[in-house]
PDB file of C-alpha atoms in Angstrom:
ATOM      1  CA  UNK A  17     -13.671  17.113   1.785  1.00  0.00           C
ATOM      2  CA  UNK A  18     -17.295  16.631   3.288  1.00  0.00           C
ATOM      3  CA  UNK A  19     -17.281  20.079   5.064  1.00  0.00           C
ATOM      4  CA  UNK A  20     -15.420  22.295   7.862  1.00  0.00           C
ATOM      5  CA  UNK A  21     -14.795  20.811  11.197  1.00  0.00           C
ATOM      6  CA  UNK A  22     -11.759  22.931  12.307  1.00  0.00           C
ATOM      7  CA  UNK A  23     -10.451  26.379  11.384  1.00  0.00           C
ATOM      8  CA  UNK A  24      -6.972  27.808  13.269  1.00  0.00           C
ATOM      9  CA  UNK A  25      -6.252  31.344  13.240  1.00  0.00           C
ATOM     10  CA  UNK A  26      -2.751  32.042  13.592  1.00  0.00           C
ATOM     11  CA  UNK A  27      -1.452  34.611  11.299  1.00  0.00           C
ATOM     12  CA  UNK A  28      -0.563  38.243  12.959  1.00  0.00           C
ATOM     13  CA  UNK A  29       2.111  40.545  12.787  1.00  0.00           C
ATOM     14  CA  UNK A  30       3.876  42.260  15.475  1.00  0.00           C
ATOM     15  CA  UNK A  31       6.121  44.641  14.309  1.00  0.00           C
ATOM     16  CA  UNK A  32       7.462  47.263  17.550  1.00  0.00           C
ATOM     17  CA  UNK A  33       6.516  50.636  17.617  1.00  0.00           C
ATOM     18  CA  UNK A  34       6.180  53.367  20.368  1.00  0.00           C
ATOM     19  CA  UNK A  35       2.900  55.062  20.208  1.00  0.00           C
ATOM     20  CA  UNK A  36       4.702  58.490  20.518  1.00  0.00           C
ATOM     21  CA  UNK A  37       8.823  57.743  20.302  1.00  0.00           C
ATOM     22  CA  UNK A  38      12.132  59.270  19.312  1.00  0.00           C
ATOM     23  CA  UNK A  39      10.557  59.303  15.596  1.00  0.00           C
ATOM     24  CA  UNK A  40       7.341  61.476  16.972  1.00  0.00           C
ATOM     25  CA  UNK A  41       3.704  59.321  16.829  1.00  0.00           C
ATOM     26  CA  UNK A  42       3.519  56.591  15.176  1.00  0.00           C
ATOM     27  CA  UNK A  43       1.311  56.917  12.010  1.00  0.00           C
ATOM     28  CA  UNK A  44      -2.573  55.845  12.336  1.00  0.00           C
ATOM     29  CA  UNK A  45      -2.422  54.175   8.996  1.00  0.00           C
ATOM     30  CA  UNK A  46       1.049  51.793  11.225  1.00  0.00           C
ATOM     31  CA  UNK A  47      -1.804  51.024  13.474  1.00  0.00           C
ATOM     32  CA  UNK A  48      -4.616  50.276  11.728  1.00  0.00           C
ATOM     33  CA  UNK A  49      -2.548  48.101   9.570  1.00  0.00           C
ATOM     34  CA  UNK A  50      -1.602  45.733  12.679  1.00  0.00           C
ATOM     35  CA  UNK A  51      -5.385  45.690  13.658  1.00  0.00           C
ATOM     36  CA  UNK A  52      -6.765  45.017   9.873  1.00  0.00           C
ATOM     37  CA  UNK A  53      -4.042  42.214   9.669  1.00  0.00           C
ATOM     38  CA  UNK A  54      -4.603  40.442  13.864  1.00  0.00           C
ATOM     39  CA  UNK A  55      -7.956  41.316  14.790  1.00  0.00           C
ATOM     40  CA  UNK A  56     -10.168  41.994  11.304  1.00  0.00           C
ATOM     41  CA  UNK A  57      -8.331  39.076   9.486  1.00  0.00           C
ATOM     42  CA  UNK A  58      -9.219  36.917  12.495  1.00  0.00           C
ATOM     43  CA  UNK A  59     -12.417  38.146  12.216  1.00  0.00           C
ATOM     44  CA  UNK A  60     -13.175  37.301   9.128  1.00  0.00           C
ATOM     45  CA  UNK A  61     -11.961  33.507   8.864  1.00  0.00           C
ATOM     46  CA  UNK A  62     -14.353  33.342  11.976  1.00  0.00           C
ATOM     47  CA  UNK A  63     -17.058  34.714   9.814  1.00  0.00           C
ATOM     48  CA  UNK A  64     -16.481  32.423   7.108  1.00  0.00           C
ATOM     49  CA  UNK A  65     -15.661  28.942   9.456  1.00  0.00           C
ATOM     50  CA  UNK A  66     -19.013  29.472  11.491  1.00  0.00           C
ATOM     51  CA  UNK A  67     -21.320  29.366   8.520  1.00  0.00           C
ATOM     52  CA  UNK A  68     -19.692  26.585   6.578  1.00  0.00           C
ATOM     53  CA  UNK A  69     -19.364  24.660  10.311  1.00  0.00           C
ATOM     54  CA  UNK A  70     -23.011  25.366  10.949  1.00  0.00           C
ATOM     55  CA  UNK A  71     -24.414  23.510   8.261  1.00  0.00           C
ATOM     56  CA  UNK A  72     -22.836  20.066   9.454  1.00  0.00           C
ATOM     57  CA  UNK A  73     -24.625  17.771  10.617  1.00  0.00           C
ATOM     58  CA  UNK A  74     -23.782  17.383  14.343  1.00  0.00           C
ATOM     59  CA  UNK A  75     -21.951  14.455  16.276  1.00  0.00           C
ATOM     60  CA  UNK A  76     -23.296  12.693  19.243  1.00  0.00           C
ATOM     61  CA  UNK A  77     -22.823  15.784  21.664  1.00  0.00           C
ATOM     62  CA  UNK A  78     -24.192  18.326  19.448  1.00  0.00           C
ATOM     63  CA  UNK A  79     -20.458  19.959  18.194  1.00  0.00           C
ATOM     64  CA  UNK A  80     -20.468  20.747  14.680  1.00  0.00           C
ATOM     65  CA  UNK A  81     -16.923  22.222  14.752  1.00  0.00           C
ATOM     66  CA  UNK A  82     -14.130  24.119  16.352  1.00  0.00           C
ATOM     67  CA  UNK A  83     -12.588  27.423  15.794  1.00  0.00           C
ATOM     68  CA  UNK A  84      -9.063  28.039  17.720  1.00  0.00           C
ATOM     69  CA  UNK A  85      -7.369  31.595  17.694  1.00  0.00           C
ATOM     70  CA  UNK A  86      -4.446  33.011  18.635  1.00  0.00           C
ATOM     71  CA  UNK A  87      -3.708  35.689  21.275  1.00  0.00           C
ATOM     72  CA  UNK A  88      -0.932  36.399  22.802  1.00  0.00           C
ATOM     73  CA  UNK A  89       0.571  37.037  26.553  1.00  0.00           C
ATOM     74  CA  UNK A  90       0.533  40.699  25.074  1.00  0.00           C
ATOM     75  CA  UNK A  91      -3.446  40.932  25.289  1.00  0.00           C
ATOM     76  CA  UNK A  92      -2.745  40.332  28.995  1.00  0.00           C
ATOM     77  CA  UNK A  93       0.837  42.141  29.552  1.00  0.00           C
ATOM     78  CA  UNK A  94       1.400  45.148  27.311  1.00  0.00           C
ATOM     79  CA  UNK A  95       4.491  45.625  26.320  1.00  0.00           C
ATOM     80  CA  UNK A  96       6.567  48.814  25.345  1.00  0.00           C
ATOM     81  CA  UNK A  97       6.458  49.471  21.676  1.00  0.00           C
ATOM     82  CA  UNK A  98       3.569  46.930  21.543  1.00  0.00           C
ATOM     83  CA  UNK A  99       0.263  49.249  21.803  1.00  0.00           C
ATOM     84  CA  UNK A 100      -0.761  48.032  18.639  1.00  0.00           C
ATOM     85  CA  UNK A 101      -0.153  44.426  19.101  1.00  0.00           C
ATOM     86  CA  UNK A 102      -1.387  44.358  21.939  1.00  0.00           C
ATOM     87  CA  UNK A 103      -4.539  45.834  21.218  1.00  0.00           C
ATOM     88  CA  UNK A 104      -5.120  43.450  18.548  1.00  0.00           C
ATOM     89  CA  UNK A 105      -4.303  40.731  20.097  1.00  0.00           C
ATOM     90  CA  UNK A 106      -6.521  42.128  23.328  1.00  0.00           C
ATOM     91  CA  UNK A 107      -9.510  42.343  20.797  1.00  0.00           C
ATOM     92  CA  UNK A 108      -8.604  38.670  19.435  1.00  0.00           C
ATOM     93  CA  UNK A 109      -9.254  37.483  23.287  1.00  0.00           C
ATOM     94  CA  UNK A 110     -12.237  39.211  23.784  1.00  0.00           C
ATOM     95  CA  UNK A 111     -13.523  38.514  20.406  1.00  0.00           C
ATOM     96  CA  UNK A 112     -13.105  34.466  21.567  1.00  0.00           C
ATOM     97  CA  UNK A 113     -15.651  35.034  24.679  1.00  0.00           C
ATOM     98  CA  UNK A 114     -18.343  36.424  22.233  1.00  0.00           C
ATOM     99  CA  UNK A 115     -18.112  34.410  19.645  1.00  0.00           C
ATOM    100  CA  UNK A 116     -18.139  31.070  22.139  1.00  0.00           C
ATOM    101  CA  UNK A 117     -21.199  32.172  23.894  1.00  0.00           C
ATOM    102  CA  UNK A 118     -22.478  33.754  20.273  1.00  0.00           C
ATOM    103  CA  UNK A 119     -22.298  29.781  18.821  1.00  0.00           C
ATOM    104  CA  UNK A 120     -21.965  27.603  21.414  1.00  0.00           C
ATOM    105  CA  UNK A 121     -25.545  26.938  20.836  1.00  0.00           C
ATOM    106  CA  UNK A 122     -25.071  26.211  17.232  1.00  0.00           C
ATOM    107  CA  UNK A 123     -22.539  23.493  18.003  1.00  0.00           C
ATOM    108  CA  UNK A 124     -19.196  25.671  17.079  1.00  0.00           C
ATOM    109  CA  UNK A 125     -16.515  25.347  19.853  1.00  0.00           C
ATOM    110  CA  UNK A 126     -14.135  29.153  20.039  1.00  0.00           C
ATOM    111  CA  UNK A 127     -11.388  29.327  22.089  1.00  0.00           C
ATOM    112  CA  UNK A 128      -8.029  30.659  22.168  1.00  0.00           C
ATOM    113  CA  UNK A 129      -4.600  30.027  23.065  1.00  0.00           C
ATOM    114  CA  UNK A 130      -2.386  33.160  24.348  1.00  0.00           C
ATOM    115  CA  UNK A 131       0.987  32.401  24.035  1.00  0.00           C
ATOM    116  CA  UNK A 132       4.691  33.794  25.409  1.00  0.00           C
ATOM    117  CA  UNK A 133       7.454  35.031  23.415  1.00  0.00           C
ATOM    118  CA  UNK A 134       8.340  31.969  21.018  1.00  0.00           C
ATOM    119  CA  UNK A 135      12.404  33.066  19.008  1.00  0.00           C
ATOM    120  CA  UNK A 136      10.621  33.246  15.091  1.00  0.00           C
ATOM    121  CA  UNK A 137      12.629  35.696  12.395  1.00  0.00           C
ATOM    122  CA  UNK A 138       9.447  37.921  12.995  1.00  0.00           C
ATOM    123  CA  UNK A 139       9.968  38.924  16.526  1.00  0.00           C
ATOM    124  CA  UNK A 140      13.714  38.782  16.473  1.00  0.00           C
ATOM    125  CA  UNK A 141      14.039  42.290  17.361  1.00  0.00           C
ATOM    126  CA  UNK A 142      13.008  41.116  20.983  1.00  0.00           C
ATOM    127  CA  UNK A 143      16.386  38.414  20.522  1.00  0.00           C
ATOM    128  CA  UNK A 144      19.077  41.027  20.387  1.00  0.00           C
TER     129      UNK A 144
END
């Protein structure tokens, strides 16, 4: 299709749990699954858009593409039985301020939208 000019990160997962809760702590491998799937997967599309978007040509104003991800109000406003969420979705925000000034001189636009609590069948525990 003549190259990459946008790329949208927007899967995650959000499943609640308590870091330590009724059940005892929640299992590192529960954790590092919500990380691998928010922040790492997010990561890696990045990876992937950047180098195909740096070998466009560029437009009048130097852009040579765009890269949008997806935080979340949680980065900002933890939530109970959210640590790991949160955290991923933290890392997401922060990941969007180095990879913006990281490119911005190659022409690649990052940024990041952080949105509020939106009723999907995934967070529907939150609904009850």
């Amino acid at each position: 299709m003549g190259g990459l000019n946008l790329a949208v990160n927007c899967a995650g997962v959000g499943w609640p749990k308590r870091l330590v809760g009724k059940d005892g702590p929640m299992p590192g491998e529960f954790f590092r699954k919500v990380i691998e799937i928010n922040f790492v997967g997010t990561l890696l599309v990045c990876k992937a858009a950047a180098a195909a978007m740096q070998k466009n040509a560029p437009n009048a104003e130097g852009e040579r593409g765009a890269i949008v991800m997806t935080a979340s109000v949680a980065a900002f406003d933890g939530q109970v039985g959210q640590a790991a969420y949160s955290a991923s979705k933290g890392g997401v925000a922060q990941l969007t301020k180095a990879l913006a000034n990281e490119w911005a001189p190659h022409g690649v636009n990052v940024n990041a939208i952080a949105p509020g609590y939106v009723k999907t069948p995934l967070n529907r525990h939150i609904w009850r």
